[in-house]
Amino acid sequence: MKYLYYPGCSLKGTNRAYEESVLAAFQALDLEVEELEDWNCCGATAYMAVDEMKSFALAARNLALAERQSKADGPTLIAPCSGCYLVLSKTQHYLEEYSEVSRTIDGALQAAQLNYTRKVHVRHPLDILINEIGVQTIAQRVRQPLAGLKVACYYGCQIVRPYAAFDDQVNPTTMDRLIRALGAETVDWPLKTRCCGGSLMGTLQEVGVPLSYILLKEAQKRGADVVATACPLCQFNLECYQDKMSRQFKERIEIPIVYFTQLLGLALGVPERRLGMHRLLVPFHLLHLRAARGGAHAHA
Amino acid sequence: MSEWQSWPRFRYEAELDLRFPEEVASMPGGRALFACIQCGTCSGTCPLSTYMDYSPRKIIAMTRAGFKDEVLRSFTIWLCASCYACAVECPRKIKITDFMAELKQRAIQEDRDPKRFPVAVLAREFFNAVRKRGRSTESRLVLRLYAKTNPLKILNQARLGWRLLRTGRFGLRAESVRNRQQIEQLLRAVDAAKAITLVDKLAQKVARA
């Protein structure tokens, strides 16, 4: 089965390592992925603040394009970015629940020579990997187990809230299960869905920095070597402001922030460069980490 | 700031806008607002409430009481990061995050959003970029944000900008959809539909009068 893939703006820009690693990891698992043609911005949270109906219209265009492009009756559209995943899912919920939204959006699509028959399944890559491929299949494909690595799995907010379509809202576990299937350990970390500050990091840094700092301080305290994320904005916030956090809170915050797909790719034996590892500002190299610990399986 | 300063100013009942709660509740699912029991779970769950001028619970109470101006001029609505923690915990199933988005829209429509306040500026800039090109380009968006709020802040970010440039994460090439005309038709049709709804409502009012 071929999946349609919706990258969204961020995966083509600052966070292209997410796109690189999603595509490379899926390919390593022999999953066929095809980019949605001429996709547009989902509208993100910011559009809802200005004109919610237009944000639904923008999202609906992508859904309509997905139906047109796919030969399948109910195509699956993969959205790795949490923001895109939320907006596309929310639009589907609103089209379903509120006739006023449904009527307006159908009319707008028609005016743009489009049509959406509500058949697209919007899914997050974590959902596909755990609930469709399964951890056992993935574990069998592991070529380079991540033994000894301690990972804090960070889900962020918008893939489980408000809809929680594939995981628990309060204590999600899909990423933890995936990471353990790769041979790594996951640390018990209660902040896995606490807000990183989102776009406030760009607009009100004095508010954004403490929010992200709380997450990283706790991850370090619990002995994590690395934080795995599932959202471009979370990755950016947690990684790019570590020097500011260190200065402001007078303690050393230095921990690599990677996409869960990068860890998956490494375990499947994909070369680092194809996973965009060279784009990290806080470098992460499995071999260095093991050498520092004095052996592949030695850990405290 | 001591707490009393963040309380709404004393108001005579005649000063309150009693149509405001009804207007806000006209959003999809908005009637739930009247089911709020003021338990404060939203304020307790919100990771940003300590930075807000009014807590989310107060914003709901003030909206229902008709404190339109205070609500629409508040910083609270712009501090909501849309993490949906409150909406998930609310025992009355109020879509608080969507309610905050509704208030942001009304603040912009009525031109009561705080000027030069970065969150509101970002929302407007983002909106315009996507309307024109169908996609947003992060680097350009950030530069426009700084230009319109505090240009000196760019210097503060120079080191980060350089590091992003070096790792191939910062490009200024503007992203765009191919079919820009379709985006324009789509968004214009939404405006047209809204205008028709508005005219319908007015006509109903006239008919009743």
Short mmCIF file of C-alpha atoms in Angstrom, two decimals:
data_model
loop_
_atom_site.label_atom_id
_atom_site.label_comp_id
_atom_site.label_asym_id
_atom_site.label_seq_id
_atom_site.Cartn_x
_atom_site.Cartn_y
_atom_site.Cartn_z
CA MET A 1 0.00 0.00 0.00
CA LYS A 2 1.23 3.41 -0.92
CA TYR A 3 0.98 6.25 1.63
CA LEU A 4 0.45 9.85 0.73
CA TYR A 5 2.72 12.19 2.61
CA TYR A 6 1.95 15.75 3.71
CA PRO A 7 5.21 17.51 4.68
CA GLY A 8 3.98 20.96 5.69
CA CYS A 9 6.08 24.12 5.60
CA SER A 10 8.38 23.38 8.51
CA LEU A 11 9.65 20.08 7.12
CA LYS A 12 10.78 21.91 3.99
CA GLY A 13 12.55 24.61 5.99
CA THR A 14 14.17 24.72 9.41
CA ASN A 15 13.29 21.12 10.20
CA ARG A 16 14.12 19.31 6.99
CA ALA A 17 15.93 16.65 9.01
CA TYR A 18 12.49 15.42 10.08
CA GLU A 19 11.45 14.95 6.45
CA GLU A 20 14.77 13.32 5.59
CA SER A 21 14.53 10.86 8.47
CA VAL A 22 10.82 10.03 8.00
CA LEU A 23 11.38 9.23 4.33
CA ALA A 24 14.62 7.30 4.89
CA ALA A 25 13.19 5.25 7.78
CA PHE A 26 10.01 4.41 5.89
CA GLN A 27 12.05 3.38 2.89
CA ALA A 28 14.25 1.17 5.07
CA LEU A 29 11.03 -0.55 6.19
CA ASP A 30 9.94 -0.97 2.54
CA LEU A 31 6.98 1.37 2.97
CA GLU A 32 6.11 3.35 -0.13
CA VAL A 33 5.54 7.06 0.37
CA GLU A 34 4.46 9.65 -2.17
CA GLU A 35 4.36 13.40 -1.51
CA LEU A 36 1.01 15.15 -1.89
CA GLU A 37 1.22 17.25 -5.04
CA ASP A 38 0.94 21.02 -4.73
CA TRP A 39 -0.02 20.82 -1.04
CA ASN A 40 -0.56 24.12 0.76
CA CYS A 41 0.12 25.29 4.31
CA CYS A 42 -2.30 23.68 6.78
CA GLY A 43 -2.88 27.08 8.38
CA ALA A 44 -1.32 26.10 11.70
CA THR A 45 -2.46 27.58 14.99
CA ALA A 46 -1.88 31.13 13.77
CA TYR A 47 -4.53 30.97 11.05
CA MET A 48 -7.18 29.97 13.56
CA ALA A 49 -6.39 33.14 15.47
CA VAL A 50 -7.25 35.28 12.46
CA ASP A 51 -9.94 33.40 10.57
CA GLU A 52 -10.90 29.89 11.64
CA MET A 53 -13.17 29.18 8.67
CA LYS A 54 -10.33 29.97 6.26
CA SER A 55 -8.07 27.68 8.21
CA PHE A 56 -10.59 24.87 7.65
CA ALA A 57 -10.73 25.77 3.95
CA LEU A 58 -6.95 25.58 3.59
CA ALA A 59 -6.81 22.21 5.34
CA ALA A 60 -9.73 20.92 3.27
CA ARG A 61 -7.92 21.74 0.02
CA ASN A 62 -5.16 19.32 1.05
CA LEU A 63 -7.71 16.64 1.90
CA ALA A 64 -9.40 17.13 -1.47
CA LEU A 65 -6.06 16.94 -3.28
CA ALA A 66 -5.27 13.71 -1.43
CA GLU A 67 -8.50 12.11 -2.69
CA ARG A 68 -7.77 13.26 -6.21
CA GLN A 69 -4.18 11.98 -6.24
CA SER A 70 -4.75 8.61 -4.63
CA LYS A 71 -6.22 5.68 -6.46
CA ALA A 72 -7.25 4.09 -3.18
CA ASP A 73 -10.80 4.59 -1.95
CA GLY A 74 -9.80 5.78 1.51
CA PRO A 75 -6.27 7.15 1.14
CA THR A 76 -3.98 7.49 4.14
CA LEU A 77 -2.34 10.88 4.48
CA ILE A 78 0.71 10.88 6.74
CA ALA A 79 1.33 14.13 8.61
CA PRO A 80 4.53 14.02 10.69
CA CYS A 81 4.29 17.62 11.99
CA SER A 82 2.10 17.86 15.09
CA GLY A 83 0.64 21.18 14.02
CA CYS A 84 -0.38 19.88 10.59
CA TYR A 85 -1.64 16.64 12.09
CA LEU A 86 -3.85 18.56 14.51
CA VAL A 87 -5.23 21.03 11.98
CA LEU A 88 -6.04 18.35 9.40
CA SER A 89 -7.70 16.16 12.06
CA LYS A 90 -9.56 19.10 13.58
CA THR A 91 -10.89 20.12 10.19
CA GLN A 92 -12.25 16.61 9.68
CA HIS A 93 -13.93 16.70 13.09
CA TYR A 94 -15.51 20.08 12.41
CA LEU A 95 -16.72 19.01 8.96
CA GLU A 96 -18.33 16.04 10.65
CA GLU A 97 -19.80 17.81 13.68
CA TYR A 98 -20.99 21.20 12.44
CA SER A 99 -23.23 21.46 9.39
CA GLU A 100 -22.51 25.19 9.10
CA VAL A 101 -18.77 24.52 8.69
CA SER A 102 -19.44 21.65 6.34
CA ARG A 103 -21.71 23.75 4.11
CA THR A 104 -19.34 26.72 3.91
CA ILE A 105 -16.28 24.58 3.21
CA ASP A 106 -17.96 22.47 0.55
CA GLY A 107 -19.09 25.67 -1.17
CA ALA A 108 -15.60 27.16 -1.03
CA LEU A 109 -14.02 23.98 -2.41
CA GLN A 110 -16.52 23.98 -5.24
CA ALA A 111 -15.66 27.58 -6.10
CA ALA A 112 -12.05 26.40 -6.41
CA GLN A 113 -13.01 23.38 -8.58
CA LEU A 114 -12.37 20.94 -5.75
CA ASN A 115 -14.41 18.32 -3.97
CA TYR A 116 -13.89 16.45 -0.73
CA THR A 117 -15.92 13.31 0.05
CA ARG A 118 -14.56 12.79 3.62
CA LYS A 119 -12.62 9.63 2.85
CA VAL A 120 -9.06 10.57 3.80
CA HIS A 121 -7.43 9.02 6.89
CA VAL A 122 -5.05 11.51 8.47
CA ARG A 123 -2.42 9.62 10.43
CA HIS A 124 0.77 10.31 12.30
CA PRO A 125 3.86 8.20 11.44
CA LEU A 126 3.92 6.90 15.05
CA ASP A 127 0.42 5.56 14.54
CA ILE A 128 1.42 3.77 11.32
CA LEU A 129 4.60 2.33 12.79
CA ILE A 130 3.04 0.99 16.00
CA ASN A 131 -0.52 0.13 14.99
CA GLU A 132 0.00 -0.99 11.42
CA ILE A 133 3.57 -2.28 11.07
CA GLY A 134 3.93 -3.32 14.70
CA VAL A 135 6.85 -3.29 17.11
CA GLN A 136 7.71 -6.93 16.49
CA THR A 137 8.19 -6.45 12.76
CA ILE A 138 10.30 -3.36 13.42
CA ALA A 139 12.40 -5.16 16.06
CA GLN A 140 13.18 -7.88 13.53
CA ARG A 141 14.50 -5.28 11.09
CA VAL A 142 16.90 -3.68 13.57
CA ARG A 143 20.49 -3.98 12.37
CA GLN A 144 22.21 -1.78 14.91
CA PRO A 145 20.46 -2.04 18.29
CA LEU A 146 20.55 1.14 20.39
CA ALA A 147 21.55 -0.82 23.47
CA GLY A 148 22.58 1.29 26.43
CA LEU A 149 20.97 4.46 25.13
CA LYS A 150 18.59 6.20 27.52
CA VAL A 151 15.86 8.12 25.76
CA ALA A 152 13.28 10.59 27.07
CA CYS A 153 10.30 10.34 24.68
CA TYR A 154 8.66 13.69 24.15
CA TYR A 155 5.26 13.65 22.43
CA GLY A 156 4.44 17.32 22.85
CA CYS A 157 0.86 18.47 22.91
CA GLN A 158 -0.88 18.36 19.58
CA ILE A 159 -0.50 14.74 18.49
CA VAL A 160 -2.45 13.46 21.49
CA ARG A 161 -4.60 16.46 22.32
CA PRO A 162 -7.43 17.09 21.94
CA TYR A 163 -8.33 14.05 19.85
CA ALA A 164 -6.06 11.20 21.06
CA ALA A 165 -6.86 9.16 17.98
CA PHE A 166 -4.11 6.56 18.41
CA ASP A 167 -2.60 6.93 21.86
CA ASP A 168 -3.45 7.82 25.44
CA GLN A 169 -4.02 11.50 26.09
CA VAL A 170 -2.38 11.66 29.51
CA ASN A 171 0.27 8.99 29.28
CA PRO A 172 0.99 8.15 25.64
CA THR A 173 3.26 5.14 25.06
CA THR A 174 3.59 4.55 21.30
CA MET A 175 6.98 6.25 21.03
CA ASP A 176 8.28 4.54 24.17
CA ARG A 177 7.32 1.15 22.73
CA LEU A 178 8.97 1.94 19.42
CA ILE A 179 12.20 3.15 21.03
CA ARG A 180 12.37 0.06 23.26
CA ALA A 181 11.89 -2.14 20.20
CA LEU A 182 15.07 -0.54 18.84
CA GLY A 183 16.99 -1.81 21.86
CA ALA A 184 17.18 1.46 23.81
CA GLU A 185 15.84 2.20 27.27
CA THR A 186 13.20 4.85 27.88
CA VAL A 187 13.35 6.94 31.02
CA ASP A 188 10.29 7.51 33.17
CA TRP A 189 9.57 11.15 32.45
CA PRO A 190 6.22 12.64 33.43
CA LEU A 191 6.51 15.74 31.23
CA LYS A 192 6.08 13.92 27.93
CA THR A 193 3.04 15.92 26.87
CA ARG A 194 3.72 19.21 28.64
CA CYS A 195 3.82 22.27 26.39
CA CYS A 196 7.28 23.35 25.10
CA GLY A 197 6.03 26.88 24.56
CA GLY A 198 5.16 26.43 20.90
CA SER A 199 5.45 29.57 18.81
CA LEU A 200 5.83 31.68 21.96
CA MET A 201 9.55 30.89 21.77
CA GLY A 202 9.71 33.06 18.68
CA THR A 203 7.38 35.78 19.90
CA LEU A 204 7.88 36.03 23.68
CA GLN A 205 11.18 34.39 24.42
CA GLU A 206 11.04 35.29 28.11
CA VAL A 207 8.01 33.02 28.36
CA GLY A 208 9.15 30.32 25.94
CA VAL A 209 12.60 29.67 27.40
CA PRO A 210 11.44 28.67 30.92
CA LEU A 211 8.79 26.33 29.50
CA SER A 212 11.34 24.42 27.43
CA TYR A 213 13.91 24.57 30.22
CA ILE A 214 11.61 22.73 32.65
CA LEU A 215 11.38 19.83 30.21
CA LEU A 216 15.11 19.52 29.63
CA LYS A 217 16.11 19.96 33.26
CA GLU A 218 13.84 17.08 34.21
CA ALA A 219 15.06 14.90 31.33
CA GLN A 220 18.67 15.43 32.40
CA LYS A 221 17.82 14.76 36.03
CA ARG A 222 16.32 11.44 35.06
CA GLY A 223 19.47 10.38 33.26
CA ALA A 224 18.36 10.72 29.64
CA ASP A 225 21.14 10.80 27.02
CA VAL A 226 18.85 12.21 24.39
CA VAL A 227 15.31 13.53 23.95
CA ALA A 228 13.28 12.08 21.07
CA THR A 229 10.61 14.35 19.57
CA ALA A 230 7.75 13.98 17.11
CA CYS A 231 7.24 17.65 16.21
CA PRO A 232 9.38 20.16 14.31
CA LEU A 233 8.52 23.05 16.61
CA CYS A 234 9.31 21.06 19.76
CA GLN A 235 12.63 19.97 18.26
CA PHE A 236 13.52 23.54 17.40
CA ASN A 237 12.54 24.99 20.77
CA LEU A 238 14.28 22.35 22.82
CA GLU A 239 17.47 22.34 20.76
CA CYS A 240 18.11 25.89 19.67
CA TYR A 241 17.79 27.73 22.95
CA GLN A 242 19.90 25.54 25.24
CA ASP A 243 22.63 28.17 25.53
CA LYS A 244 20.02 30.76 26.57
CA MET A 245 18.60 28.35 29.17
CA SER A 246 22.05 27.62 30.55
CA ARG A 247 22.81 31.31 30.90
CA GLN A 248 19.46 32.29 32.36
CA PHE A 249 19.20 29.46 34.89
CA LYS A 250 22.92 29.21 35.61
CA GLU A 251 23.24 25.52 35.02
CA ARG A 252 24.52 23.50 32.11
CA ILE A 253 21.75 22.35 29.81
CA GLU A 254 23.22 20.29 27.02
CA ILE A 255 21.33 17.35 25.63
CA PRO A 256 20.80 16.28 22.00
CA ILE A 257 17.23 16.60 20.69
CA VAL A 258 16.50 14.21 17.83
CA TYR A 259 13.44 13.07 15.92
CA PHE A 260 12.19 9.60 16.84
CA THR A 261 12.54 8.78 13.14
CA GLN A 262 16.27 9.55 13.34
CA LEU A 263 16.69 6.95 16.10
CA LEU A 264 14.59 4.53 14.10
CA GLY A 265 16.73 5.11 11.01
CA LEU A 266 19.99 4.65 12.94
CA ALA A 267 18.75 1.35 14.36
CA LEU A 268 17.70 0.19 10.90
CA GLY A 269 21.20 0.89 9.63
CA VAL A 270 20.48 4.04 7.57
CA PRO A 271 23.61 6.22 7.16
CA GLU A 272 23.63 9.29 9.47
CA ARG A 273 23.71 11.79 6.64
CA ARG A 274 20.53 10.47 5.07
CA LEU A 275 18.80 11.01 8.41
CA GLY A 276 19.88 14.63 8.61
CA MET A 277 21.99 14.02 11.71
CA HIS A 278 24.46 16.63 10.46
CA ARG A 279 21.80 19.30 10.85
CA LEU A 280 21.62 18.99 14.63
CA LEU A 281 23.03 21.92 16.59
CA VAL A 282 23.71 19.70 19.61
CA PRO A 283 25.45 16.78 17.92
CA PHE A 284 24.42 13.19 18.52
CA HIS A 285 26.61 10.27 17.50
CA LEU A 286 25.86 6.81 18.74
CA LEU A 287 29.46 5.67 18.44
CA HIS A 288 30.87 8.59 20.42
CA LEU A 289 28.38 7.96 23.16
CA ARG A 290 29.37 4.32 23.41
CA ALA A 291 33.07 5.11 23.33
CA ALA A 292 32.60 7.60 26.16
CA ARG A 293 30.89 4.92 28.17
CA GLY A 294 33.65 2.42 27.41
CA GLY A 295 31.87 -0.18 25.34
CA ALA A 296 28.69 -0.89 23.49
CA HIS A 297 26.71 -2.37 26.34
CA ALA A 298 28.26 -0.81 29.41
CA HIS A 299 26.02 1.67 31.11
CA ALA A 300 25.36 2.81 34.61
CA MET B 1 1.79 42.92 40.21
CA SER B 2 -0.52 42.32 43.17
CA GLU B 3 -3.61 40.34 42.43
CA TRP B 4 -6.23 43.04 42.79
CA GLN B 5 -4.71 44.97 39.90
CA SER B 6 -5.61 42.20 37.53
CA TRP B 7 -9.24 42.23 38.57
CA PRO B 8 -11.64 43.83 36.13
CA ARG B 9 -12.18 47.49 36.85
CA PHE B 10 -15.41 48.29 38.71
CA ARG B 11 -18.20 48.51 36.15
CA TYR B 12 -21.81 49.57 36.30
CA GLU B 13 -24.14 47.06 34.78
CA ALA B 14 -25.08 49.55 32.08
CA GLU B 15 -21.46 49.61 30.92
CA LEU B 16 -21.31 45.89 30.27
CA ASP B 17 -21.99 44.48 26.83
CA LEU B 18 -24.58 41.79 27.39
CA ARG B 19 -24.66 40.81 23.72
CA PHE B 20 -21.02 39.79 23.90
CA PRO B 21 -21.51 36.36 25.54
CA GLU B 22 -24.18 35.50 22.95
CA GLU B 23 -21.92 36.61 20.10
CA VAL B 24 -19.03 34.49 21.34
CA ALA B 25 -21.30 31.50 21.97
CA SER B 26 -22.32 31.55 18.32
CA MET B 27 -19.02 29.82 17.46
CA PRO B 28 -19.33 26.10 16.68
CA GLY B 29 -19.99 24.34 20.00
CA GLY B 30 -19.92 27.70 21.76
CA ARG B 31 -23.08 27.23 23.87
CA ALA B 32 -20.99 25.03 26.19
CA LEU B 33 -19.63 28.28 27.59
CA PHE B 34 -22.79 28.64 29.67
CA ALA B 35 -22.15 25.25 31.25
CA CYS B 36 -18.92 26.42 32.90
CA ILE B 37 -18.97 25.76 36.66
CA GLN B 38 -15.95 27.99 37.37
CA CYS B 39 -14.01 25.11 38.90
CA GLY B 40 -10.66 26.51 37.73
CA THR B 41 -9.33 23.24 36.32
CA CYS B 42 -8.37 25.12 33.14
CA SER B 43 -6.31 27.70 35.03
CA GLY B 44 -4.67 24.99 37.10
CA THR B 45 -3.76 22.91 34.04
CA CYS B 46 -2.56 25.80 31.88
CA PRO B 47 1.25 25.99 31.76
CA LEU B 48 0.98 29.67 30.87
CA SER B 49 -1.57 30.96 33.36
CA THR B 50 1.17 32.41 35.59
CA TYR B 51 2.06 34.80 32.75
CA MET B 52 -1.52 35.82 31.98
CA ASP B 53 -3.27 39.00 33.09
CA TYR B 54 -6.51 37.06 33.68
CA SER B 55 -6.56 33.30 34.18
CA PRO B 56 -8.56 31.24 31.66
CA ARG B 57 -11.31 30.70 34.26
CA LYS B 58 -11.62 34.47 34.75
CA ILE B 59 -11.75 35.05 31.00
CA ILE B 60 -14.76 32.72 30.79
CA ALA B 61 -16.48 34.45 33.73
CA MET B 62 -15.77 37.89 32.30
CA THR B 63 -17.03 36.89 28.85
CA ARG B 64 -20.29 35.63 30.33
CA ALA B 65 -20.68 38.81 32.36
CA GLY B 66 -20.11 41.06 29.33
CA PHE B 67 -16.67 42.52 30.04
CA LYS B 68 -16.06 42.71 26.31
CA ASP B 69 -13.35 45.33 26.22
CA GLU B 70 -11.23 43.80 29.00
CA VAL B 71 -11.48 40.35 27.44
CA LEU B 72 -10.61 41.44 23.90
CA ARG B 73 -7.74 43.64 25.06
CA SER B 74 -6.31 41.00 27.40
CA PHE B 75 -2.88 39.43 26.89
CA THR B 76 -4.30 36.13 28.09
CA ILE B 77 -5.83 35.22 24.76
CA TRP B 78 -2.51 35.81 22.96
CA LEU B 79 -0.54 33.81 25.52
CA CYS B 80 -2.56 30.66 24.87
CA ALA B 81 -0.10 28.36 23.10
CA SER B 82 -2.90 26.01 21.95
CA CYS B 83 -1.61 22.95 23.83
CA TYR B 84 -5.20 21.84 24.55
CA ALA B 85 -4.39 20.73 28.11
CA CYS B 86 -7.39 22.67 29.51
CA ALA B 87 -9.80 21.44 26.85
CA VAL B 88 -8.96 17.83 27.65
CA GLU B 89 -9.35 18.26 31.42
CA CYS B 90 -12.48 20.45 31.44
CA PRO B 91 -15.24 18.55 33.29
CA ARG B 92 -17.89 20.38 31.23
CA LYS B 93 -16.16 19.62 27.91
CA ILE B 94 -15.78 23.26 26.95
CA LYS B 95 -13.45 23.72 23.97
CA ILE B 96 -11.44 26.34 25.81
CA THR B 97 -8.58 26.44 23.28
CA ASP B 98 -11.02 27.05 20.42
CA PHE B 99 -12.78 29.64 22.57
CA MET B 100 -9.43 31.49 22.99
CA ALA B 101 -8.96 31.34 19.19
CA GLU B 102 -12.47 32.80 18.74
CA LEU B 103 -11.57 35.69 21.07
CA LYS B 104 -8.34 36.32 19.14
CA GLN B 105 -10.35 36.56 15.92
CA ARG B 106 -12.80 39.00 17.48
CA ALA B 107 -9.97 41.11 18.91
CA ILE B 108 -8.40 41.38 15.44
CA GLN B 109 -11.73 42.11 13.71
CA GLU B 110 -12.49 44.90 16.17
CA ASP B 111 -8.91 46.13 16.11
CA ARG B 112 -8.49 45.67 19.84
CA ASP B 113 -5.47 43.34 19.67
CA PRO B 114 -2.39 44.80 21.37
CA LYS B 115 -0.35 46.66 18.76
CA ARG B 116 3.26 45.62 18.18
CA PHE B 117 2.65 42.71 20.55
CA PRO B 118 4.65 39.94 18.83
CA VAL B 119 2.07 37.15 19.09
CA ALA B 120 -0.65 39.13 17.37
CA VAL B 121 1.80 40.50 14.78
CA LEU B 122 2.99 36.98 13.96
CA ALA B 123 -0.59 35.76 13.48
CA ARG B 124 -1.36 38.59 11.05
CA GLU B 125 1.91 38.24 9.10
CA PHE B 126 1.51 34.47 8.84
CA PHE B 127 -2.06 34.89 7.65
CA ASN B 128 -1.07 37.30 4.89
CA ALA B 129 1.88 35.21 3.70
CA VAL B 130 -0.20 32.06 3.36
CA ARG B 131 -3.04 33.94 1.66
CA LYS B 132 -0.63 35.19 -1.00
CA ARG B 133 1.60 32.17 -1.57
CA GLY B 134 -0.27 29.19 -0.10
CA ARG B 135 2.76 28.30 2.01
CA SER B 136 4.81 29.99 4.69
CA THR B 137 8.57 30.41 4.67
CA GLU B 138 9.79 30.38 8.26
CA SER B 139 12.90 32.48 7.71
CA ARG B 140 11.00 35.28 5.97
CA LEU B 141 8.23 35.18 8.53
CA VAL B 142 10.68 35.59 11.40
CA LEU B 143 12.44 38.50 9.69
CA ARG B 144 9.11 40.27 9.09
CA LEU B 145 8.13 39.67 12.70
CA TYR B 146 11.29 41.33 13.99
CA ALA B 147 10.99 44.18 11.50
CA LYS B 148 7.48 44.96 12.76
CA THR B 149 8.10 44.52 16.48
CA ASN B 150 11.68 45.01 17.56
CA PRO B 151 14.33 45.10 14.79
CA LEU B 152 17.18 45.10 17.33
CA LYS B 153 16.19 41.61 18.36
CA ILE B 154 17.63 40.28 15.11
CA LEU B 155 21.09 40.96 16.54
CA ASN B 156 20.23 38.88 19.57
CA GLN B 157 19.45 35.99 17.22
CA ALA B 158 22.47 36.39 14.94
CA ARG B 159 24.41 33.46 16.42
CA LEU B 160 21.45 31.12 16.09
CA GLY B 161 20.83 32.33 12.54
CA TRP B 162 24.43 31.60 11.61
CA ARG B 163 24.29 28.10 13.10
CA LEU B 164 21.07 27.35 11.22
CA LEU B 165 22.60 28.65 8.01
CA ARG B 166 25.64 26.42 8.46
CA THR B 167 23.51 23.30 8.94
CA GLY B 168 21.37 24.06 5.89
CA ARG B 169 18.29 24.89 7.94
CA PHE B 170 17.87 28.53 7.00
CA GLY B 171 17.04 29.55 3.44
CA LEU B 172 15.37 32.71 2.21
CA ARG B 173 13.86 31.23 -0.95
CA ALA B 174 10.11 31.87 -0.77
CA GLU B 175 8.01 28.71 -0.81
CA SER B 176 4.82 28.77 -2.82
CA VAL B 177 2.10 26.50 -4.21
CA ARG B 178 1.90 26.25 -8.00
CA ASN B 179 -1.82 26.91 -8.15
CA ARG B 180 -2.00 30.22 -6.33
CA GLN B 181 -5.18 31.15 -8.12
CA GLN B 182 -6.95 28.20 -6.51
CA ILE B 183 -5.96 29.38 -3.01
CA GLU B 184 -7.33 32.81 -3.84
CA GLN B 185 -10.63 31.40 -5.16
CA LEU B 186 -10.96 29.22 -2.08
CA LEU B 187 -10.40 31.98 0.45
CA ARG B 188 -12.55 34.48 -1.45
CA ALA B 189 -15.39 31.98 -1.45
CA VAL B 190 -15.18 31.77 2.36
CA ASP B 191 -15.46 35.56 2.59
CA ALA B 192 -18.46 35.51 0.25
CA ALA B 193 -20.19 32.82 2.31
CA LYS B 194 -19.63 34.84 5.47
CA ALA B 195 -21.08 37.97 3.88
CA ILE B 196 -24.19 36.04 2.86
CA THR B 197 -24.65 34.69 6.40
CA LEU B 198 -24.32 38.21 7.75
CA VAL B 199 -26.91 39.59 5.33
CA ASP B 200 -29.25 36.72 6.24
CA LYS B 201 -28.94 37.53 9.92
CA LEU B 202 -29.64 41.21 9.32
CA ALA B 203 -32.64 40.36 7.18
CA GLN B 204 -34.03 38.17 9.97
CA LYS B 205 -33.56 41.01 12.42
CA VAL B 206 -35.35 43.47 10.15
CA ALA B 207 -38.19 40.97 9.60
CA ARG B 208 -38.63 40.59 13.36
CA ALA B 209 -38.63 44.33 14.01
#
